[in-house]
PDB file of C-alpha atoms in Angstrom:
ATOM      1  CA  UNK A  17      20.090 -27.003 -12.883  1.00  0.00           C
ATOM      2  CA  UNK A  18      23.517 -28.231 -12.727  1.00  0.00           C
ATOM      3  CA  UNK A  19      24.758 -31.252 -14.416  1.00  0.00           C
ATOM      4  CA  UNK A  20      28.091 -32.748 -15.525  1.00  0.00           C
ATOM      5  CA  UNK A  21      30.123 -31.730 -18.166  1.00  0.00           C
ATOM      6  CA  UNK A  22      29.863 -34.656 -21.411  1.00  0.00           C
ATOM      7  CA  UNK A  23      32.814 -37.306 -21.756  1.00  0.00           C
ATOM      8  CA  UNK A  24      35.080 -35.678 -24.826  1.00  0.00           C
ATOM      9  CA  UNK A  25      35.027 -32.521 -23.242  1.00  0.00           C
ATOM     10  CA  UNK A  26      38.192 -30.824 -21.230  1.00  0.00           C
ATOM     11  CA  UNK A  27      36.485 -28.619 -19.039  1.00  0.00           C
ATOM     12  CA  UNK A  28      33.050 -26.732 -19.048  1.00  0.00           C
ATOM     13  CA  UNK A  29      34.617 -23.670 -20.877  1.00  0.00           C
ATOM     14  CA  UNK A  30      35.004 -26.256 -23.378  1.00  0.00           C
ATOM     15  CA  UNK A  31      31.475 -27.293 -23.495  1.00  0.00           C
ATOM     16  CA  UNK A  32      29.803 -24.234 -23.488  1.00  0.00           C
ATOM     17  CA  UNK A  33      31.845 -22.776 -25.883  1.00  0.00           C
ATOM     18  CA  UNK A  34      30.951 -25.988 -28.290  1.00  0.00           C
ATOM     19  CA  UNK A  35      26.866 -25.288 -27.333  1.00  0.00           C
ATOM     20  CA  UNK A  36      27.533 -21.968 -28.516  1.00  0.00           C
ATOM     21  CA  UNK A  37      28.923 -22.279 -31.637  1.00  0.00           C
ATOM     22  CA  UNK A  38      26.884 -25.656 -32.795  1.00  0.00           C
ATOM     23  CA  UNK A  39      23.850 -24.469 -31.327  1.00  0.00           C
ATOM     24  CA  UNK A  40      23.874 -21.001 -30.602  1.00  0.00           C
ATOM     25  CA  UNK A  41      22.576 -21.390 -26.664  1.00  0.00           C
ATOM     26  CA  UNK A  42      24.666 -20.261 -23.911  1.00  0.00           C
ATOM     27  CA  UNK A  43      24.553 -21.948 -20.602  1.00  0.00           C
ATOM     28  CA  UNK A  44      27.230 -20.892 -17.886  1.00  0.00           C
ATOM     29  CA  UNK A  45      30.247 -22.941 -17.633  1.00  0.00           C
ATOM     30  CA  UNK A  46      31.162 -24.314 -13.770  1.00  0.00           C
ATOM     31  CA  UNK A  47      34.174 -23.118 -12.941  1.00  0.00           C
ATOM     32  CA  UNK A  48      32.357 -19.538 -12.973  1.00  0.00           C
ATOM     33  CA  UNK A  49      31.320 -20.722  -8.940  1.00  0.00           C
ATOM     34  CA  UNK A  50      34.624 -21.541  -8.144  1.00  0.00           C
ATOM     35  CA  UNK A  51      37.454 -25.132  -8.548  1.00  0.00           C
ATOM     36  CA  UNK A  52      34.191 -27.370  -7.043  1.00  0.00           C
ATOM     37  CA  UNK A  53      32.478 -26.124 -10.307  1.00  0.00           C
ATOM     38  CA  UNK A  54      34.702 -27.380 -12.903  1.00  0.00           C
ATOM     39  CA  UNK A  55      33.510 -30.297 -15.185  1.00  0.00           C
ATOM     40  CA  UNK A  56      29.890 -29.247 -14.170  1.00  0.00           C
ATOM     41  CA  UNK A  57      27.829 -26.207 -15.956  1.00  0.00           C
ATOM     42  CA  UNK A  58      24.895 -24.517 -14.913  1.00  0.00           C
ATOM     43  CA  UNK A  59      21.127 -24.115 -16.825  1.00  0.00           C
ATOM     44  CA  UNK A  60      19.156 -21.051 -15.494  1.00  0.00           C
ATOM     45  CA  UNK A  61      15.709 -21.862 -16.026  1.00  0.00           C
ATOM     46  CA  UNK A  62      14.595 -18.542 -15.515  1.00  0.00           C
ATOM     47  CA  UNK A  63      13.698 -17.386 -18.754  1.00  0.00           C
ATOM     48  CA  UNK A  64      10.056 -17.489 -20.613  1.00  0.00           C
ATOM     49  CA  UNK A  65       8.845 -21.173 -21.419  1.00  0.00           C
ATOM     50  CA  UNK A  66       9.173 -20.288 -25.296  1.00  0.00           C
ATOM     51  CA  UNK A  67      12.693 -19.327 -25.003  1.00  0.00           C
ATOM     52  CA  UNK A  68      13.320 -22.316 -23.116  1.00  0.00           C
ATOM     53  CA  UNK A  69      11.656 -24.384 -26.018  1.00  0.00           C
ATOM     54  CA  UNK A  70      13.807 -22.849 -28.870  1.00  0.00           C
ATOM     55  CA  UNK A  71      16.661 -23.425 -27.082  1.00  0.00           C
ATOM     56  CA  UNK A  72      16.545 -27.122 -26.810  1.00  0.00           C
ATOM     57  CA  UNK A  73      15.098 -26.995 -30.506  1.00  0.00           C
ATOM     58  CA  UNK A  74      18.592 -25.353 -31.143  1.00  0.00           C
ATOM     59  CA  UNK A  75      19.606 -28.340 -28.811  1.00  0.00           C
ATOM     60  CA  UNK A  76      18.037 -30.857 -31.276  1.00  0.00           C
ATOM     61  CA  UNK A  77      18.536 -29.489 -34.646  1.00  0.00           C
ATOM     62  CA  UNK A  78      22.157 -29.726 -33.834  1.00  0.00           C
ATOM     63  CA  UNK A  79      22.309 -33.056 -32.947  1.00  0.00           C
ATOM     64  CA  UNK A  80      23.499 -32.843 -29.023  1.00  0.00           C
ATOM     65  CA  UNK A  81      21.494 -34.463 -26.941  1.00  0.00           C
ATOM     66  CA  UNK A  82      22.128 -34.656 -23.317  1.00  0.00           C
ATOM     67  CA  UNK A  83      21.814 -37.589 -20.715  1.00  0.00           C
TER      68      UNK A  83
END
């Protein structure tokens, strides 16, 4: 899933680096695929359902939620 990077936020390094530390989940920042990347990041949805759940528990308990 891609989506945009948040308004307050230079880049996607920025971002992701911010999800890391405040909610320890790592996503992959845009620029990673290249200058059409940048101010987007990517979501792999490829790991097990319960993983997926504690992460956006992390998401939650942390107070960033994303729209």
């Amino acid at each position: 899933v891609w989506l945009k990077v948040p308004q307050g936020f230079a880049d996607s390094l920025t971002w992701c680096k911010h999800l890391i530390d405040t909610a320890n989940v790592v996503i992959t920042p845009g620029f990673a695929f290249g200058d059409a990347g940048e101010h987007y990041f990517r979501v792999s949805l490829v790991s097990p359902v319960e993983t997926l759940k504690e992460a956006i528990e992390r998401l939650k308990q942390a107070g960033i939620c994303y729209q």
